[in-house]
Amino acid sequence: MAQVDLPDNVVITKLDELVSWCRKYSLWPMPFATACCGIELMATGASRHDLARFGAEVFRFSPRQCDLMIVAGRVVMKMMPVLQRIWLQMHEPKWCISMGACASTGGVFDTYAVVQGIDRFIPVDMYVPGCPPRPEQLIQAIIDLQEKIQRTGTAWGKELHDPRRSRPPRLLLSDPNHPELPVSAGRFPMERQPEASWPMLSPPPPEEPRRLNSEPKII
Amino acid sequence: MAEESTLQGIRERFPSAEISEFRGQHRIRIEPAAVHDLLEFLKEELGLGLLVDITCVDYLYYPNAKDRFGLVYLLANPETNERITVRTFLNEPEPAVPTATDLWEGANWLEREVWDMFGIRFAGHPDLRRILLPEAFEAHPLRKDYPLQGLGERHNQPIVTRDMG
Ligand code: SF4
């Protein structure tokens, strides 16, 4: 076998690895901070803990510019459609960190309004335990997520065709603590169809075909 | 704390009102039909022009309670620092009182909150919608017969999967 001597400044790798390597060090988080965990999230981004060391410091408040959703705090059922809408507005590839006991399980707020774990309704990649988690824990979650991105990312989005992606995130069959409560995934209020009350998830109305080079409309 | 002249004025005009005192705070209990007249009288003639709050208490499991809902108006006089609590008691079905939005614009959202949480109707309110909970919510969660964990609303939301966006 012929052996080629590479110069010192040349590295050979797979394209997938290279792309994932680029992605994992340029995470742009979307701070969905709804409660006290948000304060720790801010501390994580601030100078003492300095999230910039891990390449994830560019917090953007527009979902179109983000690829990492950090849900920091409890999410109530009225907020859930907002969270889902923001998640759907983010571009692929995207990841989600559920920060704190409340976002992951509802925490101490076992009440009618608080969603018992956002992972029942949107996909989550990393869970951070704690109430609130220390910034180091959040940084650890981001490092773990970077490992996951390196492990699973592909340059051409092969993973997007994985049939497992159509599975509900963590389907609730019955509430273990309150078995009397009805659970019927995807319907609220229980007897109405979701389309009637939550217009955001209904299919978009048929649009008029967009005409290119058409005359500008004079109003 | 209300001044004696104020209390005297209320006694003369509304003989059916019960005035009681607890630790220096005066409370007026009045029947629902007269509550609007009393509020108007307090505002226009006695100078209690500041509506501090409207709230409600559900006495469902309260020992020795005779009526279910206690609707509470907190009024204050910014000039004399007098404060007065007006209470009226309502019962099911269809607890309702006349709105106070014609006296105070600020009563609008306060009454919407009471409607949202306790299901008390304010007759004549210009926009009696839910203010905190989603429109599709059907119960009134601060009623004592509504369970703390709800009736399953928190578990029954649309699910977003990974292939949706
Ligand atoms: S987990 Fe604790 S710190 Fe975080 S939002 Fe819940 S109560 Fe607040």
Short mmCIF file of C-alpha atoms and ligand atoms in Angstrom, two decimals:
data_model
loop_
_atom_site.label_atom_id
_atom_site.label_comp_id
_atom_site.label_asym_id
_atom_site.label_seq_id
_atom_site.Cartn_x
_atom_site.Cartn_y
_atom_site.Cartn_z
CA MET A 1 0.00 0.00 0.00
CA ALA A 2 1.31 3.33 -0.94
CA GLN A 3 1.84 5.57 2.00
CA VAL A 4 1.25 9.28 1.60
CA ASP A 5 2.96 11.63 3.97
CA LEU A 6 0.58 14.37 4.96
CA PRO A 7 1.89 17.74 5.95
CA ASP A 8 1.55 18.53 9.66
CA ASN A 9 -1.34 20.95 9.18
CA VAL A 10 -3.63 18.52 7.40
CA VAL A 11 -6.10 16.25 9.22
CA ILE A 12 -8.27 13.64 7.60
CA THR A 13 -11.73 13.03 9.01
CA LYS A 14 -15.23 12.15 7.94
CA LEU A 15 -17.46 14.91 6.71
CA ASP A 16 -20.14 14.00 9.26
CA GLU A 17 -17.62 14.37 12.04
CA LEU A 18 -16.43 17.70 10.74
CA VAL A 19 -19.92 19.10 10.41
CA SER A 20 -20.92 17.87 13.83
CA TRP A 21 -17.76 19.34 15.27
CA CYS A 22 -18.67 22.71 13.82
CA ARG A 23 -22.22 22.45 15.05
CA LYS A 24 -21.45 21.45 18.57
CA TYR A 25 -19.24 24.43 19.23
CA SER A 26 -21.66 26.94 17.82
CA LEU A 27 -24.86 26.25 19.69
CA TRP A 28 -27.11 29.29 19.85
CA PRO A 29 -29.42 28.89 22.81
CA MET A 30 -32.97 30.12 22.95
CA PRO A 31 -33.59 31.05 26.59
CA PHE A 32 -37.12 29.98 27.45
CA ALA A 33 -36.79 31.15 31.04
CA THR A 34 -40.16 31.14 32.75
CA ALA A 35 -39.22 31.00 36.42
CA CYS A 36 -36.43 30.96 38.98
CA CYS A 37 -34.22 28.60 36.95
CA GLY A 38 -33.93 31.45 34.48
CA ILE A 39 -31.79 33.32 36.98
CA GLU A 40 -29.28 30.48 36.99
CA LEU A 41 -29.46 30.42 33.23
CA MET A 42 -28.48 34.08 33.20
CA ALA A 43 -25.68 33.37 35.65
CA THR A 44 -24.45 30.64 33.33
CA GLY A 45 -24.21 33.06 30.50
CA ALA A 46 -22.60 35.79 32.59
CA SER A 47 -18.92 36.36 33.09
CA ARG A 48 -18.28 34.23 36.17
CA HIS A 49 -19.30 30.94 34.59
CA ASP A 50 -18.75 32.15 31.06
CA LEU A 51 -20.65 29.86 28.74
CA ALA A 52 -18.56 31.29 25.91
CA ARG A 53 -15.81 28.86 26.87
CA PHE A 54 -18.03 26.10 25.49
CA GLY A 55 -19.20 27.93 22.41
CA ALA A 56 -22.82 28.38 23.45
CA GLU A 57 -23.00 31.95 24.67
CA VAL A 58 -24.94 33.58 21.86
CA PHE A 59 -28.39 33.79 23.40
CA ARG A 60 -30.93 34.86 20.84
CA PHE A 61 -34.52 35.77 21.54
CA SER A 62 -35.68 34.91 18.08
CA PRO A 63 -36.30 31.20 17.51
CA ARG A 64 -35.29 31.53 13.88
CA GLN A 65 -31.73 32.19 14.97
CA CYS A 66 -31.43 29.45 17.57
CA ASP A 67 -30.74 25.76 17.60
CA LEU A 68 -30.79 24.97 21.32
CA MET A 69 -33.91 25.48 23.37
CA ILE A 70 -33.21 25.76 27.09
CA VAL A 71 -36.48 25.50 28.99
CA ALA A 72 -35.67 26.95 32.40
CA GLY A 73 -38.62 26.94 34.73
CA ARG A 74 -42.12 25.63 35.08
CA VAL A 75 -44.38 25.65 32.06
CA VAL A 76 -48.08 26.06 32.64
CA MET A 77 -50.67 24.63 30.35
CA LYS A 78 -51.42 28.04 28.89
CA MET A 79 -47.73 28.50 28.09
CA MET A 80 -47.36 25.09 26.44
CA PRO A 81 -48.76 26.15 23.04
CA VAL A 82 -46.33 29.07 23.08
CA LEU A 83 -43.42 26.79 23.88
CA GLN A 84 -44.45 24.39 21.14
CA ARG A 85 -44.80 27.17 18.65
CA ILE A 86 -41.35 28.51 19.43
CA TRP A 87 -39.91 25.00 19.19
CA LEU A 88 -41.54 24.52 15.79
CA GLN A 89 -40.16 27.83 14.60
CA MET A 90 -36.58 26.80 15.30
CA HIS A 91 -34.61 25.37 12.42
CA GLU A 92 -33.25 21.85 12.18
CA PRO A 93 -30.98 20.59 13.53
CA LYS A 94 -32.21 21.63 16.96
CA TRP A 95 -31.96 20.34 20.48
CA CYS A 96 -33.73 20.91 23.74
CA ILE A 97 -32.48 21.02 27.31
CA SER A 98 -35.04 20.74 30.10
CA MET A 99 -33.48 22.62 32.96
CA GLY A 100 -34.58 22.05 36.53
CA ALA A 101 -37.07 19.88 38.35
CA CYS A 102 -40.05 21.91 37.17
CA ALA A 103 -39.41 21.73 33.47
CA SER A 104 -38.59 18.03 33.71
CA THR A 105 -41.33 16.81 36.03
CA GLY A 106 -43.41 19.70 37.29
CA GLY A 107 -41.34 19.80 40.46
CA VAL A 108 -43.21 20.73 43.59
CA PHE A 109 -45.99 22.30 41.56
CA ASP A 110 -48.38 19.39 41.40
CA THR A 111 -51.30 21.62 40.49
CA TYR A 112 -53.94 21.89 37.82
CA ALA A 113 -52.12 24.46 35.77
CA VAL A 114 -48.53 23.21 35.66
CA VAL A 115 -47.49 20.73 32.99
CA GLN A 116 -45.89 17.71 34.66
CA GLY A 117 -42.80 17.56 32.48
CA ILE A 118 -42.40 19.33 29.16
CA ASP A 119 -41.12 16.10 27.63
CA ARG A 120 -44.70 14.89 27.39
CA PHE A 121 -45.42 17.51 24.77
CA ILE A 122 -42.14 18.49 23.12
CA PRO A 123 -38.94 16.47 22.49
CA VAL A 124 -36.15 16.85 25.04
CA ASP A 125 -32.50 15.81 24.66
CA MET A 126 -31.02 16.55 28.07
CA TYR A 127 -32.51 16.79 31.53
CA VAL A 128 -30.81 18.82 34.22
CA PRO A 129 -31.82 17.88 37.77
CA GLY A 130 -31.85 20.40 40.57
CA CYS A 131 -33.97 23.16 41.99
CA PRO A 132 -32.40 25.23 40.63
CA PRO A 133 -29.46 23.47 38.99
CA ARG A 134 -26.17 25.22 39.52
CA PRO A 135 -24.60 26.78 36.46
CA GLU A 136 -21.99 24.03 36.49
CA GLN A 137 -24.76 21.48 36.03
CA LEU A 138 -26.16 23.35 33.07
CA ILE A 139 -22.68 23.58 31.58
CA GLN A 140 -22.29 19.84 32.10
CA ALA A 141 -25.57 19.30 30.26
CA ILE A 142 -24.32 21.40 27.38
CA ILE A 143 -21.06 19.43 27.28
CA ASP A 144 -23.03 16.17 27.27
CA LEU A 145 -25.23 17.52 24.53
CA GLN A 146 -22.13 18.40 22.52
CA GLU A 147 -21.01 14.79 22.84
CA LYS A 148 -24.41 13.66 21.65
CA ILE A 149 -24.26 16.02 18.67
CA GLN A 150 -20.81 14.71 17.77
CA ARG A 151 -22.05 11.14 18.06
CA THR A 152 -25.31 11.43 16.16
CA GLY A 153 -25.00 14.36 13.78
CA THR A 154 -24.74 13.88 10.04
CA ALA A 155 -23.85 16.34 7.34
CA TRP A 156 -26.87 15.69 5.16
CA GLY A 157 -29.46 15.18 7.83
CA LYS A 158 -29.70 11.39 7.53
CA GLU A 159 -31.05 11.30 11.06
CA LEU A 160 -34.03 13.38 9.94
CA HIS A 161 -35.47 10.31 8.24
CA ASP A 162 -35.36 8.20 11.36
CA PRO A 163 -38.88 6.78 11.85
CA ARG A 164 -38.46 7.11 15.60
CA ARG A 165 -38.80 10.85 15.16
CA SER A 166 -42.53 10.59 14.71
CA ARG A 167 -42.93 8.98 18.13
CA PRO A 168 -44.40 11.13 20.87
CA PRO A 169 -41.65 12.34 23.18
CA ARG A 170 -42.70 10.56 26.38
CA LEU A 171 -46.24 9.48 26.18
CA LEU A 172 -48.24 9.55 29.37
CA LEU A 173 -50.58 6.59 29.71
CA SER A 174 -51.81 7.42 33.15
CA ASP A 175 -50.72 9.75 35.87
CA PRO A 176 -48.87 7.58 38.40
CA ASN A 177 -49.58 9.93 41.30
CA HIS A 178 -53.17 10.69 40.36
CA PRO A 179 -54.61 7.70 38.51
CA GLU A 180 -58.08 9.22 38.58
CA LEU A 181 -57.13 12.01 36.17
CA PRO A 182 -58.03 11.39 32.55
CA VAL A 183 -55.11 11.18 30.15
CA SER A 184 -55.80 11.32 26.46
CA ALA A 185 -52.75 12.53 24.67
CA GLY A 186 -53.25 15.50 22.50
CA ARG A 187 -56.69 16.62 23.45
CA PHE A 188 -57.74 19.61 25.49
CA PRO A 189 -60.39 20.25 26.55
CA MET A 190 -61.14 16.59 26.71
CA GLU A 191 -64.25 16.49 24.60
CA ARG A 192 -63.23 19.00 21.95
CA GLN A 193 -60.92 18.48 19.05
CA PRO A 194 -57.54 20.17 19.38
CA GLU A 195 -58.03 22.02 16.11
CA ALA A 196 -61.00 23.90 17.45
CA SER A 197 -59.29 25.34 20.49
CA TRP A 198 -55.61 25.39 19.53
CA PRO A 199 -55.37 26.82 16.04
CA MET A 200 -51.56 26.72 16.08
CA LEU A 201 -51.42 22.99 15.48
CA SER A 202 -53.99 22.79 12.74
CA PRO A 203 -52.70 22.52 9.19
CA PRO A 204 -52.12 25.93 7.65
CA PRO A 205 -54.88 27.22 5.36
CA PRO A 206 -54.19 26.65 1.69
CA GLU A 207 -52.16 29.54 0.44
CA GLU A 208 -52.49 31.15 -2.91
CA PRO A 209 -49.61 30.02 -5.06
CA ARG A 210 -46.92 32.61 -4.86
CA ARG A 211 -46.41 34.24 -8.22
CA LEU A 212 -42.93 35.33 -9.03
CA ASN A 213 -42.34 38.39 -11.17
CA SER A 214 -45.94 39.44 -10.73
CA GLU A 215 -46.89 43.05 -10.96
CA PRO A 216 -46.80 44.81 -7.62
CA LYS A 217 -50.30 45.31 -6.32
CA ILE A 218 -51.48 48.88 -6.28
CA ILE A 219 -53.54 49.54 -3.20
CA MET B 1 -60.34 51.90 60.06
CA ALA B 2 -63.38 53.97 59.28
CA GLU B 3 -64.51 57.14 61.00
CA GLU B 4 -67.68 57.19 63.07
CA SER B 5 -69.33 59.71 60.75
CA THR B 6 -68.81 57.37 57.82
CA LEU B 7 -70.30 54.44 59.69
CA GLN B 8 -73.20 56.61 60.79
CA GLY B 9 -73.88 57.62 57.21
CA ILE B 10 -73.96 53.97 56.14
CA ARG B 11 -76.29 53.01 58.98
CA GLU B 12 -78.74 55.73 58.10
CA ARG B 13 -78.82 55.02 54.41
CA PHE B 14 -78.62 51.23 54.51
CA PRO B 15 -80.33 49.97 57.65
CA SER B 16 -80.01 46.37 56.46
CA ALA B 17 -76.20 46.53 56.34
CA GLU B 18 -74.43 44.78 59.18
CA ILE B 19 -71.33 46.60 60.32
CA SER B 20 -68.77 44.68 62.31
CA GLU B 21 -65.29 45.41 63.51
CA PHE B 22 -62.25 43.21 63.80
CA ARG B 23 -58.96 44.63 65.10
CA GLY B 24 -59.89 48.11 64.04
CA GLN B 25 -61.03 47.10 60.54
CA HIS B 26 -64.65 47.76 59.65
CA ARG B 27 -66.61 45.39 57.52
CA ILE B 28 -70.03 45.90 56.01
CA ARG B 29 -72.15 42.94 55.13
CA ILE B 30 -74.90 43.65 52.64
CA GLU B 31 -77.27 41.59 50.54
CA PRO B 32 -76.26 41.16 46.87
CA ALA B 33 -79.16 43.22 45.50
CA ALA B 34 -78.00 46.34 47.38
CA VAL B 35 -74.27 46.01 46.89
CA HIS B 36 -74.12 48.29 43.87
CA ASP B 37 -76.08 51.03 45.61
CA LEU B 38 -73.83 50.76 48.64
CA LEU B 39 -70.66 50.98 46.55
CA GLU B 40 -72.04 53.98 44.71
CA PHE B 41 -72.95 55.66 47.98
CA LEU B 42 -69.52 54.99 49.47
CA LYS B 43 -67.78 56.32 46.41
CA GLU B 44 -69.88 59.37 45.61
CA GLU B 45 -70.89 60.57 49.05
CA LEU B 46 -68.41 59.26 51.56
CA GLY B 47 -65.24 59.74 49.54
CA LEU B 48 -64.18 56.08 49.51
CA GLY B 49 -63.16 56.56 45.93
CA LEU B 50 -60.33 54.04 45.61
CA LEU B 51 -61.23 50.47 44.70
CA VAL B 52 -58.33 48.48 46.09
CA ASP B 53 -59.45 44.99 45.20
CA ILE B 54 -62.34 42.70 44.43
CA THR B 55 -61.89 39.14 45.48
CA CYS B 56 -63.89 36.18 46.63
CA VAL B 57 -63.82 33.38 49.19
CA ASP B 58 -65.39 29.97 48.76
CA TYR B 59 -66.83 28.84 52.09
CA LEU B 60 -67.85 25.41 50.83
CA TYR B 61 -66.19 23.32 53.56
CA TYR B 62 -66.00 26.11 56.12
CA PRO B 63 -67.49 25.17 59.49
CA ASN B 64 -70.85 26.82 60.18
CA ALA B 65 -70.87 28.77 56.96
CA LYS B 66 -74.35 29.54 55.68
CA ASP B 67 -73.54 30.85 52.24
CA ARG B 68 -71.15 29.53 49.65
CA PHE B 69 -69.33 32.52 48.14
CA GLY B 70 -68.23 35.62 49.99
CA LEU B 71 -67.54 38.40 47.53
CA VAL B 72 -65.23 41.05 48.98
CA TYR B 73 -64.71 44.65 47.90
CA LEU B 74 -61.88 46.59 49.52
CA LEU B 75 -62.33 50.36 49.39
CA ALA B 76 -60.15 53.18 50.61
CA ASN B 77 -60.36 56.92 50.98
CA PRO B 78 -57.04 58.38 49.84
CA GLU B 79 -57.66 61.65 51.70
CA THR B 80 -58.53 60.37 55.14
CA ASN B 81 -56.86 56.94 54.91
CA GLU B 82 -60.13 55.26 55.83
CA ARG B 83 -60.51 51.71 54.68
CA ILE B 84 -63.66 49.66 54.44
CA THR B 85 -64.42 46.09 53.46
CA VAL B 86 -67.73 45.40 51.79
CA ARG B 87 -68.85 41.79 51.77
CA THR B 88 -71.77 40.12 50.14
CA PHE B 89 -72.69 36.46 50.08
CA LEU B 90 -73.82 34.52 47.04
CA ASN B 91 -75.05 31.02 46.42
CA GLU B 92 -75.29 28.52 43.66
CA PRO B 93 -76.66 28.07 41.10
CA GLU B 94 -75.59 31.05 39.01
CA PRO B 95 -74.08 33.36 41.59
CA ALA B 96 -74.31 36.86 40.18
CA VAL B 97 -74.06 40.50 41.25
CA PRO B 98 -74.27 43.78 39.33
CA THR B 99 -70.94 44.93 37.95
CA ALA B 100 -69.00 47.81 39.45
CA THR B 101 -67.36 48.78 36.18
CA ASP B 102 -69.70 51.77 35.84
CA LEU B 103 -68.25 53.15 39.08
CA TRP B 104 -64.61 52.16 38.61
CA GLU B 105 -63.06 51.30 35.26
CA GLY B 106 -60.48 49.37 37.21
CA ALA B 107 -63.10 46.88 38.33
CA ASN B 108 -63.06 45.40 34.85
CA TRP B 109 -60.09 43.07 35.21
CA LEU B 110 -60.75 42.41 38.89
CA GLU B 111 -64.21 41.13 38.07
CA ARG B 112 -62.86 39.10 35.19
CA GLU B 113 -60.46 37.43 37.59
CA VAL B 114 -63.24 36.60 40.02
CA TRP B 115 -65.29 35.21 37.15
CA ASP B 116 -62.31 33.17 35.95
CA MET B 117 -61.46 31.67 39.32
CA PHE B 118 -64.88 31.40 41.01
CA GLY B 119 -67.44 31.57 38.23
CA ILE B 120 -69.36 34.52 39.63
CA ARG B 121 -71.18 36.47 36.97
CA PHE B 122 -71.11 40.26 37.02
CA ALA B 123 -74.26 41.41 35.34
CA GLY B 124 -73.62 44.27 32.95
CA HIS B 125 -69.86 43.71 32.71
CA PRO B 126 -68.73 44.88 29.28
CA ASP B 127 -66.32 42.01 28.58
CA LEU B 128 -66.69 39.09 30.95
CA ARG B 129 -64.07 36.70 29.57
CA ARG B 130 -61.46 34.61 31.32
CA ILE B 131 -58.40 36.63 32.16
CA LEU B 132 -55.80 34.13 33.42
CA LEU B 133 -56.77 30.70 32.16
CA PRO B 134 -57.10 29.71 28.52
CA GLU B 135 -60.46 30.35 26.91
CA ALA B 136 -61.05 26.65 26.45
CA PHE B 137 -60.81 25.96 30.18
CA GLU B 138 -64.16 24.95 31.55
CA ALA B 139 -63.89 24.85 35.32
CA HIS B 140 -63.39 27.58 37.91
CA PRO B 141 -60.32 26.35 39.75
CA LEU B 142 -60.43 28.31 43.01
CA ARG B 143 -63.75 26.74 43.92
CA LYS B 144 -63.16 24.33 46.75
CA ASP B 145 -64.82 21.44 44.96
CA TYR B 146 -62.30 21.68 42.12
CA PRO B 147 -59.43 19.28 42.83
CA LEU B 148 -55.95 20.74 43.24
CA GLN B 149 -54.59 18.57 40.44
CA GLY B 150 -57.39 19.61 38.15
CA LEU B 151 -59.57 17.40 36.01
CA GLY B 152 -56.81 16.33 33.65
CA GLU B 153 -56.39 19.56 31.71
CA ARG B 154 -52.64 19.60 32.28
CA HIS B 155 -52.27 16.14 30.74
CA ASN B 156 -54.33 16.75 27.66
CA GLN B 157 -52.44 18.98 25.33
CA PRO B 158 -51.42 18.50 21.72
CA ILE B 159 -48.10 16.68 21.36
CA VAL B 160 -45.28 17.93 19.17
CA THR B 161 -43.03 15.20 17.81
CA ARG B 162 -39.58 15.63 16.34
CA ASP B 163 -40.68 15.23 12.75
CA MET B 164 -43.13 18.11 12.98
CA GLY B 165 -40.74 21.00 12.68
S1 SF4 C 1 -36.79 23.74 39.45
FE1 SF4 C 1 -36.75 25.04 41.29
S2 SF4 C 1 -35.55 26.82 40.65
FE2 SF4 C 1 -36.22 25.77 38.77
S3 SF4 C 1 -38.11 26.76 38.17
FE3 SF4 C 1 -38.65 25.01 39.44
S4 SF4 C 1 -38.83 25.85 41.52
FE4 SF4 C 1 -37.70 27.34 40.30
#
